[in-house]
């Protein structure tokens, strides 16, 4: 694995990445977001699904940098007193799972249909290509 990383580091893409502060900051932010979503149980200040941690007296608190905010809740609280930062971290976990699952499913379906069309050809290839044409005709 280290040979692959060394080859990437010395490649044109690795050089461009090292020379771009924007790319480095973006990669660092992406890494922090993925790390927090994977390890949400350890990173999040509170568990938004644990009802024993709810404090209704802390409902609708503003973020900590605004007047009336609490340093206990960095991004504030919602109507039921749940920490918004913890809810975002736990929600990122769900979004990450959905995103990875949809990519894996689309790769499996796309590669499978592509192999079928390539090996069989004929009318199967024609039908699949017309289906692709129909899907591509809809605007993004």
PDB file of C-alpha atoms in Angstrom:
ATOM      1  CA  UNK A   1       0.000   0.000   0.000  1.00  0.00           C
ATOM      2  CA  UNK A   2       2.833   2.381   0.726  1.00  0.00           C
ATOM      3  CA  UNK A   3       4.141   1.955  -2.815  1.00  0.00           C
ATOM      4  CA  UNK A   4       0.790   3.110  -4.171  1.00  0.00           C
ATOM      5  CA  UNK A   5       0.791   6.141  -1.862  1.00  0.00           C
ATOM      6  CA  UNK A   6       4.378   7.003  -2.783  1.00  0.00           C
ATOM      7  CA  UNK A   7       3.538   6.759  -6.478  1.00  0.00           C
ATOM      8  CA  UNK A   8       0.462   8.978  -6.000  1.00  0.00           C
ATOM      9  CA  UNK A   9       2.452  11.482  -3.913  1.00  0.00           C
ATOM     10  CA  UNK A  10       5.030  11.881  -6.674  1.00  0.00           C
ATOM     11  CA  UNK A  11       2.455  12.008  -9.487  1.00  0.00           C
ATOM     12  CA  UNK A  12       1.096  15.148 -11.145  1.00  0.00           C
ATOM     13  CA  UNK A  13      -2.121  14.891  -9.150  1.00  0.00           C
ATOM     14  CA  UNK A  14      -0.198  14.556  -5.878  1.00  0.00           C
ATOM     15  CA  UNK A  15       1.947  17.561  -6.763  1.00  0.00           C
ATOM     16  CA  UNK A  16      -1.116  19.642  -7.646  1.00  0.00           C
ATOM     17  CA  UNK A  17      -2.762  18.574  -4.393  1.00  0.00           C
ATOM     18  CA  UNK A  18       0.294  19.531  -2.318  1.00  0.00           C
ATOM     19  CA  UNK A  19       0.523  22.938  -3.997  1.00  0.00           C
ATOM     20  CA  UNK A  20      -3.143  23.833  -3.477  1.00  0.00           C
ATOM     21  CA  UNK A  21      -4.044  25.070   0.008  1.00  0.00           C
ATOM     22  CA  UNK A  22      -7.717  24.949  -0.940  1.00  0.00           C
ATOM     23  CA  UNK A  23      -7.497  21.243  -1.811  1.00  0.00           C
ATOM     24  CA  UNK A  24      -5.661  20.468   1.419  1.00  0.00           C
ATOM     25  CA  UNK A  25      -8.218  22.343   3.546  1.00  0.00           C
ATOM     26  CA  UNK A  26     -11.123  20.693   1.673  1.00  0.00           C
ATOM     27  CA  UNK A  27      -9.601  17.231   2.167  1.00  0.00           C
ATOM     28  CA  UNK A  28      -9.056  17.959   5.849  1.00  0.00           C
ATOM     29  CA  UNK A  29     -12.670  19.107   6.299  1.00  0.00           C
ATOM     30  CA  UNK A  30     -13.953  16.039   4.434  1.00  0.00           C
ATOM     31  CA  UNK A  31     -11.781  13.768   6.601  1.00  0.00           C
ATOM     32  CA  UNK A  32     -13.065  15.427   9.798  1.00  0.00           C
ATOM     33  CA  UNK A  33     -16.695  15.079   8.656  1.00  0.00           C
ATOM     34  CA  UNK A  34     -16.269  11.410   7.738  1.00  0.00           C
ATOM     35  CA  UNK A  35     -14.372  10.683  10.955  1.00  0.00           C
ATOM     36  CA  UNK A  36     -17.077  12.359  13.059  1.00  0.00           C
ATOM     37  CA  UNK A  37     -19.879  10.522  11.289  1.00  0.00           C
ATOM     38  CA  UNK A  38     -18.200   7.112  11.588  1.00  0.00           C
ATOM     39  CA  UNK A  39     -17.305   7.606  15.256  1.00  0.00           C
ATOM     40  CA  UNK A  40     -20.428   9.576  16.219  1.00  0.00           C
ATOM     41  CA  UNK A  41     -20.881   7.682  19.473  1.00  0.00           C
ATOM     42  CA  UNK A  42     -17.529   8.916  20.766  1.00  0.00           C
ATOM     43  CA  UNK A  43     -17.354  12.350  19.097  1.00  0.00           C
ATOM     44  CA  UNK A  44     -20.850  13.729  19.669  1.00  0.00           C
ATOM     45  CA  UNK A  45     -21.325  15.592  22.963  1.00  0.00           C
ATOM     46  CA  UNK A  46     -24.695  13.926  23.603  1.00  0.00           C
ATOM     47  CA  UNK A  47     -26.749  11.110  22.134  1.00  0.00           C
ATOM     48  CA  UNK A  48     -29.823  12.654  20.468  1.00  0.00           C
ATOM     49  CA  UNK A  49     -31.655   9.318  20.688  1.00  0.00           C
ATOM     50  CA  UNK A  50     -31.204   9.010  24.479  1.00  0.00           C
ATOM     51  CA  UNK A  51     -34.345  10.472  26.017  1.00  0.00           C
ATOM     52  CA  UNK A  52     -32.800  10.610  29.499  1.00  0.00           C
ATOM     53  CA  UNK A  53     -30.409  13.352  28.317  1.00  0.00           C
ATOM     54  CA  UNK A  54     -33.191  15.704  27.170  1.00  0.00           C
ATOM     55  CA  UNK A  55     -33.573  18.902  29.162  1.00  0.00           C
ATOM     56  CA  UNK A  56     -36.744  20.752  28.231  1.00  0.00           C
ATOM     57  CA  UNK A  57     -35.525  23.814  30.126  1.00  0.00           C
ATOM     58  CA  UNK A  58     -32.720  24.106  27.533  1.00  0.00           C
ATOM     59  CA  UNK A  59     -35.123  24.154  24.570  1.00  0.00           C
ATOM     60  CA  UNK A  60     -34.539  26.663  21.758  1.00  0.00           C
ATOM     61  CA  UNK A  61     -31.152  27.884  22.927  1.00  0.00           C
ATOM     62  CA  UNK A  62     -29.218  29.890  20.321  1.00  0.00           C
ATOM     63  CA  UNK A  63     -25.679  28.943  19.266  1.00  0.00           C
ATOM     64  CA  UNK A  64     -22.971  29.558  21.856  1.00  0.00           C
ATOM     65  CA  UNK A  65     -21.544  32.643  20.120  1.00  0.00           C
ATOM     66  CA  UNK A  66     -24.868  34.500  20.295  1.00  0.00           C
ATOM     67  CA  UNK A  67     -26.306  36.233  23.325  1.00  0.00           C
ATOM     68  CA  UNK A  68     -28.134  33.737  25.514  1.00  0.00           C
ATOM     69  CA  UNK A  69     -26.221  30.783  24.100  1.00  0.00           C
ATOM     70  CA  UNK A  70     -24.567  28.144  26.239  1.00  0.00           C
ATOM     71  CA  UNK A  71     -21.099  26.670  25.766  1.00  0.00           C
ATOM     72  CA  UNK A  72     -22.665  23.314  26.629  1.00  0.00           C
ATOM     73  CA  UNK A  73     -24.509  23.398  23.275  1.00  0.00           C
ATOM     74  CA  UNK A  74     -22.162  24.729  20.596  1.00  0.00           C
ATOM     75  CA  UNK A  75     -24.833  25.031  17.864  1.00  0.00           C
ATOM     76  CA  UNK A  76     -27.763  25.477  20.226  1.00  0.00           C
ATOM     77  CA  UNK A  77     -30.764  23.254  20.856  1.00  0.00           C
ATOM     78  CA  UNK A  78     -34.029  22.432  19.133  1.00  0.00           C
ATOM     79  CA  UNK A  79     -37.611  22.624  20.425  1.00  0.00           C
ATOM     80  CA  UNK A  80     -37.137  19.586  22.685  1.00  0.00           C
ATOM     81  CA  UNK A  81     -33.756  20.552  24.133  1.00  0.00           C
ATOM     82  CA  UNK A  82     -31.675  18.230  21.947  1.00  0.00           C
ATOM     83  CA  UNK A  83     -28.169  19.341  20.984  1.00  0.00           C
ATOM     84  CA  UNK A  84     -28.136  20.345  17.303  1.00  0.00           C
ATOM     85  CA  UNK A  85     -24.430  19.518  16.876  1.00  0.00           C
ATOM     86  CA  UNK A  86     -25.018  15.958  18.094  1.00  0.00           C
ATOM     87  CA  UNK A  87     -28.038  15.610  15.817  1.00  0.00           C
ATOM     88  CA  UNK A  88     -25.936  16.770  12.850  1.00  0.00           C
ATOM     89  CA  UNK A  89     -23.150  14.308  13.656  1.00  0.00           C
ATOM     90  CA  UNK A  90     -25.548  11.386  14.019  1.00  0.00           C
ATOM     91  CA  UNK A  91     -27.426  12.505  10.880  1.00  0.00           C
ATOM     92  CA  UNK A  92     -24.150  12.553   8.946  1.00  0.00           C
ATOM     93  CA  UNK A  93     -23.690   8.887   9.866  1.00  0.00           C
ATOM     94  CA  UNK A  94     -27.026   8.030   8.263  1.00  0.00           C
ATOM     95  CA  UNK A  95     -26.268  10.164   5.199  1.00  0.00           C
ATOM     96  CA  UNK A  96     -22.877   8.499   4.775  1.00  0.00           C
ATOM     97  CA  UNK A  97     -24.423   5.025   4.897  1.00  0.00           C
ATOM     98  CA  UNK A  98     -27.125   5.984   2.386  1.00  0.00           C
ATOM     99  CA  UNK A  99     -24.579   7.577   0.040  1.00  0.00           C
ATOM    100  CA  UNK A 100     -22.179   4.622   0.130  1.00  0.00           C
ATOM    101  CA  UNK A 101     -25.022   2.113  -0.292  1.00  0.00           C
ATOM    102  CA  UNK A 102     -26.439   3.998  -3.291  1.00  0.00           C
ATOM    103  CA  UNK A 103     -23.019   4.168  -4.970  1.00  0.00           C
ATOM    104  CA  UNK A 104     -22.429   0.448  -4.405  1.00  0.00           C
ATOM    105  CA  UNK A 105     -25.889  -0.411  -5.749  1.00  0.00           C
ATOM    106  CA  UNK A 106     -25.485   1.801  -8.823  1.00  0.00           C
ATOM    107  CA  UNK A 107     -22.046   0.334  -9.555  1.00  0.00           C
ATOM    108  CA  UNK A 108     -23.389  -3.219  -9.278  1.00  0.00           C
ATOM    109  CA  UNK A 109     -26.381  -2.499 -11.516  1.00  0.00           C
ATOM    110  CA  UNK A 110     -24.364  -0.435 -14.014  1.00  0.00           C
ATOM    111  CA  UNK A 111     -21.520  -2.918 -14.317  1.00  0.00           C
ATOM    112  CA  UNK A 112     -23.937  -5.832 -14.514  1.00  0.00           C
ATOM    113  CA  UNK A 113     -26.022  -4.259 -17.271  1.00  0.00           C
ATOM    114  CA  UNK A 114     -22.888  -3.087 -19.086  1.00  0.00           C
ATOM    115  CA  UNK A 115     -21.438  -6.603 -19.031  1.00  0.00           C
ATOM    116  CA  UNK A 116     -24.749  -8.052 -20.193  1.00  0.00           C
ATOM    117  CA  UNK A 117     -24.985  -5.579 -23.075  1.00  0.00           C
ATOM    118  CA  UNK A 118     -21.340  -6.092 -24.027  1.00  0.00           C
ATOM    119  CA  UNK A 119     -21.374  -9.884 -24.002  1.00  0.00           C
ATOM    120  CA  UNK A 120     -24.814 -10.522 -25.449  1.00  0.00           C
ATOM    121  CA  UNK A 121     -25.151  -7.531 -27.763  1.00  0.00           C
ATOM    122  CA  UNK A 122     -28.010  -7.597 -30.277  1.00  0.00           C
ATOM    123  CA  UNK A 123     -31.457  -6.622 -29.117  1.00  0.00           C
ATOM    124  CA  UNK A 124     -30.464  -6.591 -25.398  1.00  0.00           C
ATOM    125  CA  UNK A 125     -27.822  -3.972 -26.117  1.00  0.00           C
ATOM    126  CA  UNK A 126     -30.301  -1.947 -28.177  1.00  0.00           C
ATOM    127  CA  UNK A 127     -32.987  -2.028 -25.470  1.00  0.00           C
ATOM    128  CA  UNK A 128     -30.521  -1.058 -22.740  1.00  0.00           C
ATOM    129  CA  UNK A 129     -29.140   1.796 -24.838  1.00  0.00           C
ATOM    130  CA  UNK A 130     -32.641   3.127 -25.520  1.00  0.00           C
ATOM    131  CA  UNK A 131     -33.359   2.999 -21.763  1.00  0.00           C
ATOM    132  CA  UNK A 132     -30.172   4.985 -21.171  1.00  0.00           C
ATOM    133  CA  UNK A 133     -31.224   7.479 -23.836  1.00  0.00           C
ATOM    134  CA  UNK A 134     -34.598   7.916 -22.123  1.00  0.00           C
ATOM    135  CA  UNK A 135     -32.940   8.474 -18.727  1.00  0.00           C
ATOM    136  CA  UNK A 136     -30.466  10.975 -20.210  1.00  0.00           C
ATOM    137  CA  UNK A 137     -33.290  12.917 -21.870  1.00  0.00           C
ATOM    138  CA  UNK A 138     -34.573  14.084 -18.460  1.00  0.00           C
ATOM    139  CA  UNK A 139     -32.906  17.251 -17.208  1.00  0.00           C
ATOM    140  CA  UNK A 140     -30.700  17.075 -14.143  1.00  0.00           C
TER     141      UNK A 140
END
